[in-house]
């Protein structure tokens, strides 16, 4: 079982886990170590895992978040620096309120500027004898909060898998990780059976024989689903090609569910029992079929059948 990173105990373990001191594994890019804990009155062994691939992915995501926040902070600082206040206390209060808004940046008021302004709100420099009022402008600077970012970085690429088997001789740390990864593959595979696209939630079977038959059909469907997905991904990697994901971004690891969606709307035109045309085919469809192999291309050929 994967331990939620939101638990305070898990956060502490992940922040203090030294990647360099973790043991290497036979699994490429993975390092780990374990500790015994008691959580919820139950003794457990927590296997702390570091994944190089996950670290690179999560670090990239963090960098994007920091960059996006920086752009927002720059706008905030510009507006605050150009805002006029009628007393110094309000100016400082506005600066302090903005300090609390950001996760990865620190904002600080470095100076206070004052200037005379016409009471009637007119533009330009006021005359010597003209009534004026003093307004305050706060000068603000910002910088990345290094301590917060470093703390976040310490947790990247790490996760915890828990087991109630405390004896590592009976079940090693690496075996715990392998079991977890195997469970992940199964969960990802069966996820499609619960998808509304497949209507698995709409099936009601009372007869035991029908239930067994349906489970067998679903198992076979899952096998075909998994093989097709793996075949397509391997072909994409070998050809150094990509397909657009749901957001239109190129990927070498599309889900077969996404491919099914892409092929929605393809219509086969028959004349009698003979296929005479396949309608609505686009370059992306031909690309997928080409990657999967000649057998798939042949099935979408007008002469097939």
PDB file of C-alpha atoms in Angstrom:
ATOM      1  CA  UNK A   1       0.000   0.000   0.000  1.00  0.00           C
ATOM      2  CA  UNK A   2       1.284   3.464  -0.869  1.00  0.00           C
ATOM      3  CA  UNK A   3       1.396   5.847   2.075  1.00  0.00           C
ATOM      4  CA  UNK A   4      -0.294   9.223   1.378  1.00  0.00           C
ATOM      5  CA  UNK A   5       2.311  12.006   1.213  1.00  0.00           C
ATOM      6  CA  UNK A   6      -0.151  14.298   3.002  1.00  0.00           C
ATOM      7  CA  UNK A   7       0.444  12.523   6.334  1.00  0.00           C
ATOM      8  CA  UNK A   8       2.700  14.585   8.601  1.00  0.00           C
ATOM      9  CA  UNK A   9       4.732  11.464   9.466  1.00  0.00           C
ATOM     10  CA  UNK A  10       5.226  10.685   5.762  1.00  0.00           C
ATOM     11  CA  UNK A  11       6.256  14.282   5.000  1.00  0.00           C
ATOM     12  CA  UNK A  12       8.909  14.149   7.699  1.00  0.00           C
ATOM     13  CA  UNK A  13      10.276  10.803   6.480  1.00  0.00           C
ATOM     14  CA  UNK A  14      10.432  11.971   2.849  1.00  0.00           C
ATOM     15  CA  UNK A  15      12.146  15.262   3.722  1.00  0.00           C
ATOM     16  CA  UNK A  16      14.781  13.518   5.843  1.00  0.00           C
ATOM     17  CA  UNK A  17      15.421  10.623   3.444  1.00  0.00           C
ATOM     18  CA  UNK A  18      18.957  10.959   2.055  1.00  0.00           C
ATOM     19  CA  UNK A  19      18.933   9.672  -1.520  1.00  0.00           C
ATOM     20  CA  UNK A  20      22.694   9.074  -1.535  1.00  0.00           C
ATOM     21  CA  UNK A  21      22.414   6.667   1.403  1.00  0.00           C
ATOM     22  CA  UNK A  22      19.667   4.582  -0.180  1.00  0.00           C
ATOM     23  CA  UNK A  23      20.401   1.099  -1.504  1.00  0.00           C
ATOM     24  CA  UNK A  24      20.528   0.462  -5.241  1.00  0.00           C
ATOM     25  CA  UNK A  25      18.115  -2.097  -6.681  1.00  0.00           C
ATOM     26  CA  UNK A  26      17.941  -4.386  -9.685  1.00  0.00           C
ATOM     27  CA  UNK A  27      15.189  -2.090 -10.968  1.00  0.00           C
ATOM     28  CA  UNK A  28      16.749   0.580 -13.153  1.00  0.00           C
ATOM     29  CA  UNK A  29      16.577   4.072 -11.633  1.00  0.00           C
ATOM     30  CA  UNK A  30      15.232   2.999  -8.237  1.00  0.00           C
ATOM     31  CA  UNK A  31      16.881   3.293  -4.815  1.00  0.00           C
ATOM     32  CA  UNK A  32      15.339   2.506  -1.443  1.00  0.00           C
ATOM     33  CA  UNK A  33      15.636   1.991   2.295  1.00  0.00           C
ATOM     34  CA  UNK A  34      13.150   1.026   5.000  1.00  0.00           C
ATOM     35  CA  UNK A  35      12.205   1.988   8.545  1.00  0.00           C
ATOM     36  CA  UNK A  36       9.836   0.522  11.102  1.00  0.00           C
ATOM     37  CA  UNK A  37       7.016   2.766  12.283  1.00  0.00           C
ATOM     38  CA  UNK A  38       3.833   2.490  14.278  1.00  0.00           C
ATOM     39  CA  UNK A  39       0.870   4.179  12.672  1.00  0.00           C
ATOM     40  CA  UNK A  40      -2.713   3.904  13.878  1.00  0.00           C
ATOM     41  CA  UNK A  41      -1.580   1.464  16.553  1.00  0.00           C
ATOM     42  CA  UNK A  42      -0.192  -0.946  13.937  1.00  0.00           C
ATOM     43  CA  UNK A  43       3.500  -1.697  13.443  1.00  0.00           C
ATOM     44  CA  UNK A  44       4.542  -1.334   9.822  1.00  0.00           C
ATOM     45  CA  UNK A  45       7.612  -1.314   7.642  1.00  0.00           C
ATOM     46  CA  UNK A  46       7.795   1.721   5.431  1.00  0.00           C
ATOM     47  CA  UNK A  47       9.883   1.255   2.297  1.00  0.00           C
ATOM     48  CA  UNK A  48      11.036   4.689   1.140  1.00  0.00           C
ATOM     49  CA  UNK A  49      11.589   4.623  -2.626  1.00  0.00           C
ATOM     50  CA  UNK A  50      13.448   7.078  -4.861  1.00  0.00           C
ATOM     51  CA  UNK A  51      12.704   7.005  -8.587  1.00  0.00           C
ATOM     52  CA  UNK A  52      15.071   8.903 -10.870  1.00  0.00           C
ATOM     53  CA  UNK A  53      12.447   9.154 -13.606  1.00  0.00           C
ATOM     54  CA  UNK A  54       9.829  10.470 -11.168  1.00  0.00           C
ATOM     55  CA  UNK A  55      12.374  12.940  -9.744  1.00  0.00           C
ATOM     56  CA  UNK A  56      13.065  14.411 -13.175  1.00  0.00           C
ATOM     57  CA  UNK A  57       9.361  14.617 -13.988  1.00  0.00           C
ATOM     58  CA  UNK A  58       8.356  16.162 -10.646  1.00  0.00           C
ATOM     59  CA  UNK A  59      11.292  18.597 -10.666  1.00  0.00           C
ATOM     60  CA  UNK A  60      10.245  19.825 -14.094  1.00  0.00           C
ATOM     61  CA  UNK A  61       6.680  20.314 -12.845  1.00  0.00           C
ATOM     62  CA  UNK A  62       7.934  22.242  -9.805  1.00  0.00           C
ATOM     63  CA  UNK A  63      10.064  24.511 -11.999  1.00  0.00           C
ATOM     64  CA  UNK A  64       6.998  25.302 -14.123  1.00  0.00           C
ATOM     65  CA  UNK A  65       4.994  26.166 -10.995  1.00  0.00           C
ATOM     66  CA  UNK A  66       7.764  28.465  -9.730  1.00  0.00           C
ATOM     67  CA  UNK A  67       8.017  30.185 -13.115  1.00  0.00           C
ATOM     68  CA  UNK A  68       4.256  30.677 -13.318  1.00  0.00           C
ATOM     69  CA  UNK A  69       4.133  32.086  -9.795  1.00  0.00           C
ATOM     70  CA  UNK A  70       7.034  34.437 -10.577  1.00  0.00           C
ATOM     71  CA  UNK A  71       5.069  35.947 -13.463  1.00  0.00           C
ATOM     72  CA  UNK A  72       2.109  36.519 -11.136  1.00  0.00           C
ATOM     73  CA  UNK A  73       4.347  38.035  -8.441  1.00  0.00           C
ATOM     74  CA  UNK A  74       5.928  40.439 -10.953  1.00  0.00           C
ATOM     75  CA  UNK A  75       2.485  41.767 -11.883  1.00  0.00           C
ATOM     76  CA  UNK A  76       1.495  42.053  -8.219  1.00  0.00           C
ATOM     77  CA  UNK A  77       4.691  43.928  -7.331  1.00  0.00           C
ATOM     78  CA  UNK A  78       4.248  46.318 -10.254  1.00  0.00           C
ATOM     79  CA  UNK A  79       0.681  47.175  -9.232  1.00  0.00           C
ATOM     80  CA  UNK A  80       1.630  47.575  -5.577  1.00  0.00           C
ATOM     81  CA  UNK A  81       4.605  49.817  -6.389  1.00  0.00           C
ATOM     82  CA  UNK A  82       2.359  52.093  -8.453  1.00  0.00           C
ATOM     83  CA  UNK A  83      -0.467  52.223  -5.936  1.00  0.00           C
ATOM     84  CA  UNK A  84      -0.921  55.375  -3.848  1.00  0.00           C
ATOM     85  CA  UNK A  85      -1.904  55.345  -0.175  1.00  0.00           C
ATOM     86  CA  UNK A  86      -2.985  58.214   2.021  1.00  0.00           C
ATOM     87  CA  UNK A  87      -1.042  57.055   5.062  1.00  0.00           C
ATOM     88  CA  UNK A  88       2.074  55.015   5.705  1.00  0.00           C
ATOM     89  CA  UNK A  89       0.261  52.381   7.779  1.00  0.00           C
ATOM     90  CA  UNK A  90      -2.070  51.410   4.894  1.00  0.00           C
ATOM     91  CA  UNK A  91       0.889  51.138   2.517  1.00  0.00           C
ATOM     92  CA  UNK A  92       2.778  48.784   4.835  1.00  0.00           C
ATOM     93  CA  UNK A  93      -0.375  46.763   5.551  1.00  0.00           C
ATOM     94  CA  UNK A  94      -0.933  46.211   1.806  1.00  0.00           C
ATOM     95  CA  UNK A  95       2.661  45.010   1.433  1.00  0.00           C
ATOM     96  CA  UNK A  96       2.338  42.604   4.397  1.00  0.00           C
ATOM     97  CA  UNK A  97      -0.907  41.130   3.031  1.00  0.00           C
ATOM     98  CA  UNK A  98       0.780  40.311  -0.251  1.00  0.00           C
ATOM     99  CA  UNK A  99       3.700  38.630   1.498  1.00  0.00           C
ATOM    100  CA  UNK A 100       1.391  35.786   2.604  1.00  0.00           C
ATOM    101  CA  UNK A 101      -0.053  35.034  -0.837  1.00  0.00           C
ATOM    102  CA  UNK A 102       2.873  33.240  -2.409  1.00  0.00           C
ATOM    103  CA  UNK A 103       4.310  29.799  -1.823  1.00  0.00           C
ATOM    104  CA  UNK A 104       7.674  29.997  -3.583  1.00  0.00           C
ATOM    105  CA  UNK A 105       8.480  33.726  -3.362  1.00  0.00           C
ATOM    106  CA  UNK A 106       9.136  36.293  -0.659  1.00  0.00           C
ATOM    107  CA  UNK A 107       7.911  39.888  -0.975  1.00  0.00           C
ATOM    108  CA  UNK A 108       9.328  42.654   1.189  1.00  0.00           C
ATOM    109  CA  UNK A 109       8.807  46.409   1.438  1.00  0.00           C
ATOM    110  CA  UNK A 110      12.260  47.999   1.189  1.00  0.00           C
ATOM    111  CA  UNK A 111      11.432  51.716   1.276  1.00  0.00           C
ATOM    112  CA  UNK A 112       8.634  54.259   1.485  1.00  0.00           C
ATOM    113  CA  UNK A 113       8.337  57.177  -0.902  1.00  0.00           C
ATOM    114  CA  UNK A 114       6.151  60.241  -0.433  1.00  0.00           C
ATOM    115  CA  UNK A 115       4.941  62.816  -2.902  1.00  0.00           C
ATOM    116  CA  UNK A 116       2.621  65.798  -2.996  1.00  0.00           C
ATOM    117  CA  UNK A 117      -0.546  65.520  -4.982  1.00  0.00           C
ATOM    118  CA  UNK A 118      -3.256  68.019  -5.873  1.00  0.00           C
ATOM    119  CA  UNK A 119      -6.306  67.708  -3.673  1.00  0.00           C
ATOM    120  CA  UNK A 120      -8.596  68.156  -6.676  1.00  0.00           C
ATOM    121  CA  UNK A 121      -6.916  65.188  -8.403  1.00  0.00           C
ATOM    122  CA  UNK A 122      -5.536  67.259 -11.264  1.00  0.00           C
ATOM    123  CA  UNK A 123      -2.422  66.183 -13.121  1.00  0.00           C
ATOM    124  CA  UNK A 124       0.981  67.816 -13.170  1.00  0.00           C
ATOM    125  CA  UNK A 125       3.080  69.474 -10.476  1.00  0.00           C
ATOM    126  CA  UNK A 126       0.991  71.546  -8.028  1.00  0.00           C
ATOM    127  CA  UNK A 127       1.631  75.294  -7.631  1.00  0.00           C
ATOM    128  CA  UNK A 128       3.313  76.508  -4.448  1.00  0.00           C
ATOM    129  CA  UNK A 129       0.131  78.074  -3.096  1.00  0.00           C
ATOM    130  CA  UNK A 130      -2.161  75.228  -4.206  1.00  0.00           C
ATOM    131  CA  UNK A 131      -3.644  72.898  -1.517  1.00  0.00           C
ATOM    132  CA  UNK A 132      -2.009  69.452  -1.665  1.00  0.00           C
ATOM    133  CA  UNK A 133      -2.043  66.162   0.165  1.00  0.00           C
ATOM    134  CA  UNK A 134       0.762  63.697   0.823  1.00  0.00           C
ATOM    135  CA  UNK A 135       0.491  60.208  -0.681  1.00  0.00           C
ATOM    136  CA  UNK A 136       2.662  57.194   0.062  1.00  0.00           C
ATOM    137  CA  UNK A 137       4.099  54.670  -2.383  1.00  0.00           C
ATOM    138  CA  UNK A 138       5.775  51.529  -1.105  1.00  0.00           C
ATOM    139  CA  UNK A 139       8.845  50.194  -2.884  1.00  0.00           C
ATOM    140  CA  UNK A 140       8.675  46.401  -3.052  1.00  0.00           C
ATOM    141  CA  UNK A 141      11.189  43.710  -3.955  1.00  0.00           C
ATOM    142  CA  UNK A 142      10.763  39.961  -4.301  1.00  0.00           C
ATOM    143  CA  UNK A 143      12.927  36.862  -4.521  1.00  0.00           C
ATOM    144  CA  UNK A 144      12.546  33.090  -4.568  1.00  0.00           C
ATOM    145  CA  UNK A 145      12.059  31.553  -1.137  1.00  0.00           C
ATOM    146  CA  UNK A 146      15.054  29.203  -1.308  1.00  0.00           C
ATOM    147  CA  UNK A 147      14.259  27.391   1.947  1.00  0.00           C
ATOM    148  CA  UNK A 148      10.739  26.472   0.786  1.00  0.00           C
ATOM    149  CA  UNK A 149      11.939  25.377  -2.663  1.00  0.00           C
ATOM    150  CA  UNK A 150      14.759  23.264  -1.206  1.00  0.00           C
ATOM    151  CA  UNK A 151      12.285  21.616   1.170  1.00  0.00           C
ATOM    152  CA  UNK A 152       9.993  20.808  -1.759  1.00  0.00           C
ATOM    153  CA  UNK A 153      12.897  19.421  -3.793  1.00  0.00           C
ATOM    154  CA  UNK A 154      13.811  17.026  -0.985  1.00  0.00           C
ATOM    155  CA  UNK A 155      10.466  15.246  -1.427  1.00  0.00           C
ATOM    156  CA  UNK A 156      10.544  14.975  -5.203  1.00  0.00           C
ATOM    157  CA  UNK A 157      10.920  11.543  -6.760  1.00  0.00           C
ATOM    158  CA  UNK A 158      10.191   9.808  -3.453  1.00  0.00           C
ATOM    159  CA  UNK A 159       7.251   7.818  -2.186  1.00  0.00           C
ATOM    160  CA  UNK A 160       6.560   5.316   0.597  1.00  0.00           C
ATOM    161  CA  UNK A 161       5.175   1.797   0.301  1.00  0.00           C
ATOM    162  CA  UNK A 162       3.921   0.225   3.545  1.00  0.00           C
ATOM    163  CA  UNK A 163       3.788  -3.444   4.522  1.00  0.00           C
ATOM    164  CA  UNK A 164       2.818  -5.178   7.762  1.00  0.00           C
ATOM    165  CA  UNK A 165       5.522  -7.813   7.131  1.00  0.00           C
ATOM    166  CA  UNK A 166       8.281  -6.543   9.419  1.00  0.00           C
ATOM    167  CA  UNK A 167      10.734  -9.353   8.643  1.00  0.00           C
ATOM    168  CA  UNK A 168      12.830  -8.290   5.635  1.00  0.00           C
ATOM    169  CA  UNK A 169      14.173 -11.860   5.376  1.00  0.00           C
ATOM    170  CA  UNK A 170      10.694 -13.086   4.489  1.00  0.00           C
ATOM    171  CA  UNK A 171       9.919 -10.111   2.261  1.00  0.00           C
ATOM    172  CA  UNK A 172      12.780  -7.866   1.189  1.00  0.00           C
ATOM    173  CA  UNK A 173      12.421  -4.141   0.521  1.00  0.00           C
ATOM    174  CA  UNK A 174      12.933  -4.736  -3.182  1.00  0.00           C
ATOM    175  CA  UNK A 175      10.223  -7.408  -3.240  1.00  0.00           C
ATOM    176  CA  UNK A 176       7.836  -4.933  -1.601  1.00  0.00           C
ATOM    177  CA  UNK A 177       8.590  -2.428  -4.378  1.00  0.00           C
ATOM    178  CA  UNK A 178       8.162  -5.054  -7.114  1.00  0.00           C
ATOM    179  CA  UNK A 179       4.831  -6.157  -5.637  1.00  0.00           C
ATOM    180  CA  UNK A 180       3.658  -2.535  -5.549  1.00  0.00           C
ATOM    181  CA  UNK A 181       4.685  -1.943  -9.164  1.00  0.00           C
ATOM    182  CA  UNK A 182       2.898  -5.131 -10.224  1.00  0.00           C
ATOM    183  CA  UNK A 183      -0.232  -3.959  -8.414  1.00  0.00           C
ATOM    184  CA  UNK A 184      -0.008  -0.624 -10.231  1.00  0.00           C
ATOM    185  CA  UNK A 185      -0.008  -2.329 -13.634  1.00  0.00           C
ATOM    186  CA  UNK A 186      -3.093  -4.353 -12.712  1.00  0.00           C
ATOM    187  CA  UNK A 187      -4.928  -1.297 -11.368  1.00  0.00           C
ATOM    188  CA  UNK A 188      -4.123   0.737 -14.471  1.00  0.00           C
ATOM    189  CA  UNK A 189      -5.348  -2.111 -16.655  1.00  0.00           C
ATOM    190  CA  UNK A 190      -8.653  -2.658 -14.872  1.00  0.00           C
ATOM    191  CA  UNK A 191      -9.300   1.081 -14.761  1.00  0.00           C
ATOM    192  CA  UNK A 192     -10.725   0.863 -18.290  1.00  0.00           C
ATOM    193  CA  UNK A 193     -13.394  -1.645 -17.152  1.00  0.00           C
ATOM    194  CA  UNK A 194     -14.830   1.012 -14.814  1.00  0.00           C
ATOM    195  CA  UNK A 195     -14.727   3.685 -17.506  1.00  0.00           C
ATOM    196  CA  UNK A 196     -18.188   4.907 -18.624  1.00  0.00           C
ATOM    197  CA  UNK A 197     -16.904   4.484 -22.175  1.00  0.00           C
ATOM    198  CA  UNK A 198     -17.158   0.693 -21.677  1.00  0.00           C
ATOM    199  CA  UNK A 199     -20.418   0.687 -19.663  1.00  0.00           C
ATOM    200  CA  UNK A 200     -19.148  -1.971 -17.248  1.00  0.00           C
ATOM    201  CA  UNK A 201     -21.178  -0.330 -14.460  1.00  0.00           C
ATOM    202  CA  UNK A 202     -24.421  -1.004 -16.391  1.00  0.00           C
ATOM    203  CA  UNK A 203     -24.165  -4.810 -16.389  1.00  0.00           C
ATOM    204  CA  UNK A 204     -26.441  -6.795 -14.080  1.00  0.00           C
ATOM    205  CA  UNK A 205     -25.909 -10.554 -14.098  1.00  0.00           C
ATOM    206  CA  UNK A 206     -27.653 -12.926 -11.672  1.00  0.00           C
ATOM    207  CA  UNK A 207     -26.770 -16.273 -13.211  1.00  0.00           C
ATOM    208  CA  UNK A 208     -23.460 -17.621 -11.880  1.00  0.00           C
ATOM    209  CA  UNK A 209     -22.472 -19.045 -15.262  1.00  0.00           C
ATOM    210  CA  UNK A 210     -23.026 -15.701 -16.946  1.00  0.00           C
ATOM    211  CA  UNK A 211     -20.953 -13.928 -14.304  1.00  0.00           C
ATOM    212  CA  UNK A 212     -18.059 -16.362 -14.864  1.00  0.00           C
ATOM    213  CA  UNK A 213     -18.372 -15.903 -18.638  1.00  0.00           C
ATOM    214  CA  UNK A 214     -18.411 -12.115 -18.311  1.00  0.00           C
ATOM    215  CA  UNK A 215     -15.327 -12.136 -16.063  1.00  0.00           C
ATOM    216  CA  UNK A 216     -13.538 -14.282 -18.644  1.00  0.00           C
ATOM    217  CA  UNK A 217     -14.527 -11.929 -21.475  1.00  0.00           C
ATOM    218  CA  UNK A 218     -13.378  -8.918 -19.453  1.00  0.00           C
ATOM    219  CA  UNK A 219     -10.083 -10.653 -18.701  1.00  0.00           C
ATOM    220  CA  UNK A 220      -9.529 -11.342 -22.395  1.00  0.00           C
ATOM    221  CA  UNK A 221     -10.503  -7.763 -23.232  1.00  0.00           C
ATOM    222  CA  UNK A 222      -7.991  -6.486 -20.689  1.00  0.00           C
ATOM    223  CA  UNK A 223      -5.298  -8.701 -22.207  1.00  0.00           C
ATOM    224  CA  UNK A 224      -6.001  -7.387 -25.731  1.00  0.00           C
ATOM    225  CA  UNK A 225      -6.171  -3.826 -24.381  1.00  0.00           C
ATOM    226  CA  UNK A 226      -2.788  -4.157 -22.636  1.00  0.00           C
ATOM    227  CA  UNK A 227      -1.064  -5.865 -25.589  1.00  0.00           C
ATOM    228  CA  UNK A 228      -2.337  -3.248 -28.056  1.00  0.00           C
ATOM    229  CA  UNK A 229      -1.186  -0.397 -25.810  1.00  0.00           C
ATOM    230  CA  UNK A 230       2.265  -1.916 -25.316  1.00  0.00           C
ATOM    231  CA  UNK A 231       2.616  -2.717 -29.041  1.00  0.00           C
ATOM    232  CA  UNK A 232       1.766   0.868 -30.042  1.00  0.00           C
ATOM    233  CA  UNK A 233       4.083   2.438 -27.454  1.00  0.00           C
ATOM    234  CA  UNK A 234       6.985   0.199 -28.482  1.00  0.00           C
ATOM    235  CA  UNK A 235       6.378   1.064 -32.152  1.00  0.00           C
ATOM    236  CA  UNK A 236       6.335   4.794 -31.367  1.00  0.00           C
ATOM    237  CA  UNK A 237       9.589   4.539 -29.429  1.00  0.00           C
ATOM    238  CA  UNK A 238      11.285   2.458 -32.128  1.00  0.00           C
ATOM    239  CA  UNK A 239      10.209   4.846 -34.911  1.00  0.00           C
ATOM    240  CA  UNK A 240      10.903   7.912 -32.737  1.00  0.00           C
ATOM    241  CA  UNK A 241       7.373   9.125 -33.449  1.00  0.00           C
ATOM    242  CA  UNK A 242       4.659  10.680 -31.283  1.00  0.00           C
ATOM    243  CA  UNK A 243       0.882  10.967 -31.168  1.00  0.00           C
ATOM    244  CA  UNK A 244      -1.116  13.879 -29.711  1.00  0.00           C
ATOM    245  CA  UNK A 245      -2.560  13.319 -26.243  1.00  0.00           C
ATOM    246  CA  UNK A 246      -5.893  14.702 -24.945  1.00  0.00           C
ATOM    247  CA  UNK A 247      -4.388  18.209 -24.749  1.00  0.00           C
ATOM    248  CA  UNK A 248      -2.826  18.000 -28.203  1.00  0.00           C
ATOM    249  CA  UNK A 249       0.706  17.604 -26.847  1.00  0.00           C
ATOM    250  CA  UNK A 250       3.015  14.986 -28.431  1.00  0.00           C
ATOM    251  CA  UNK A 251       3.551  11.788 -26.444  1.00  0.00           C
ATOM    252  CA  UNK A 252       5.177   8.410 -26.988  1.00  0.00           C
ATOM    253  CA  UNK A 253       2.975   6.820 -24.321  1.00  0.00           C
ATOM    254  CA  UNK A 254      -0.651   7.267 -25.398  1.00  0.00           C
ATOM    255  CA  UNK A 255      -3.314   5.158 -23.728  1.00  0.00           C
ATOM    256  CA  UNK A 256      -5.213   2.807 -25.982  1.00  0.00           C
ATOM    257  CA  UNK A 257      -8.370   4.459 -24.632  1.00  0.00           C
ATOM    258  CA  UNK A 258      -7.187   7.694 -26.239  1.00  0.00           C
ATOM    259  CA  UNK A 259      -6.596   5.847 -29.521  1.00  0.00           C
ATOM    260  CA  UNK A 260     -10.143   4.433 -29.352  1.00  0.00           C
ATOM    261  CA  UNK A 261     -11.440   7.995 -28.970  1.00  0.00           C
ATOM    262  CA  UNK A 262      -9.409   9.131 -31.990  1.00  0.00           C
ATOM    263  CA  UNK A 263     -10.984   6.346 -34.077  1.00  0.00           C
ATOM    264  CA  UNK A 264     -14.552   7.294 -33.099  1.00  0.00           C
ATOM    265  CA  UNK A 265     -16.497   8.413 -36.149  1.00  0.00           C
ATOM    266  CA  UNK A 266     -14.800   6.043 -38.613  1.00  0.00           C
ATOM    267  CA  UNK A 267     -17.548   4.586 -40.801  1.00  0.00           C
ATOM    268  CA  UNK A 268     -17.363   1.461 -42.950  1.00  0.00           C
ATOM    269  CA  UNK A 269     -19.476   1.528 -46.108  1.00  0.00           C
ATOM    270  CA  UNK A 270     -20.745  -1.839 -47.373  1.00  0.00           C
ATOM    271  CA  UNK A 271     -22.377  -2.804 -50.642  1.00  0.00           C
ATOM    272  CA  UNK A 272     -24.120  -6.021 -49.854  1.00  0.00           C
ATOM    273  CA  UNK A 273     -21.563  -8.024 -47.868  1.00  0.00           C
ATOM    274  CA  UNK A 274     -18.552  -6.334 -49.469  1.00  0.00           C
ATOM    275  CA  UNK A 275     -16.694  -3.419 -47.881  1.00  0.00           C
ATOM    276  CA  UNK A 276     -16.361  -0.685 -50.485  1.00  0.00           C
ATOM    277  CA  UNK A 277     -15.012   2.270 -48.466  1.00  0.00           C
ATOM    278  CA  UNK A 278     -13.778   3.390 -45.064  1.00  0.00           C
ATOM    279  CA  UNK A 279     -14.951   6.950 -44.435  1.00  0.00           C
ATOM    280  CA  UNK A 280     -13.601   9.824 -42.307  1.00  0.00           C
ATOM    281  CA  UNK A 281     -10.033   8.513 -42.243  1.00  0.00           C
ATOM    282  CA  UNK A 282      -7.403  11.169 -41.459  1.00  0.00           C
ATOM    283  CA  UNK A 283      -3.568  11.155 -41.426  1.00  0.00           C
ATOM    284  CA  UNK A 284      -3.466  10.337 -37.696  1.00  0.00           C
ATOM    285  CA  UNK A 285      -5.542   7.180 -38.284  1.00  0.00           C
ATOM    286  CA  UNK A 286      -3.218   5.970 -41.036  1.00  0.00           C
ATOM    287  CA  UNK A 287      -0.232   6.733 -38.816  1.00  0.00           C
ATOM    288  CA  UNK A 288      -1.587   4.584 -35.954  1.00  0.00           C
ATOM    289  CA  UNK A 289      -2.395   1.704 -38.297  1.00  0.00           C
ATOM    290  CA  UNK A 290       1.045   1.906 -39.913  1.00  0.00           C
ATOM    291  CA  UNK A 291       2.716   1.741 -36.502  1.00  0.00           C
ATOM    292  CA  UNK A 292       0.630  -1.264 -35.451  1.00  0.00           C
ATOM    293  CA  UNK A 293       1.468  -3.228 -38.605  1.00  0.00           C
ATOM    294  CA  UNK A 294       0.234  -4.425 -42.001  1.00  0.00           C
ATOM    295  CA  UNK A 295      -2.543  -6.568 -40.509  1.00  0.00           C
ATOM    296  CA  UNK A 296      -4.181  -3.471 -39.035  1.00  0.00           C
ATOM    297  CA  UNK A 297      -3.740  -1.474 -42.239  1.00  0.00           C
ATOM    298  CA  UNK A 298      -5.315  -4.330 -44.204  1.00  0.00           C
ATOM    299  CA  UNK A 299      -8.412  -4.334 -41.961  1.00  0.00           C
ATOM    300  CA  UNK A 300      -9.059  -0.701 -42.924  1.00  0.00           C
ATOM    301  CA  UNK A 301      -8.451  -1.378 -46.596  1.00  0.00           C
ATOM    302  CA  UNK A 302     -11.546  -1.110 -48.809  1.00  0.00           C
ATOM    303  CA  UNK A 303     -10.915  -4.591 -50.190  1.00  0.00           C
ATOM    304  CA  UNK A 304     -10.930  -6.259 -46.763  1.00  0.00           C
ATOM    305  CA  UNK A 305     -13.800  -8.672 -46.217  1.00  0.00           C
TER     306      UNK A 305
END
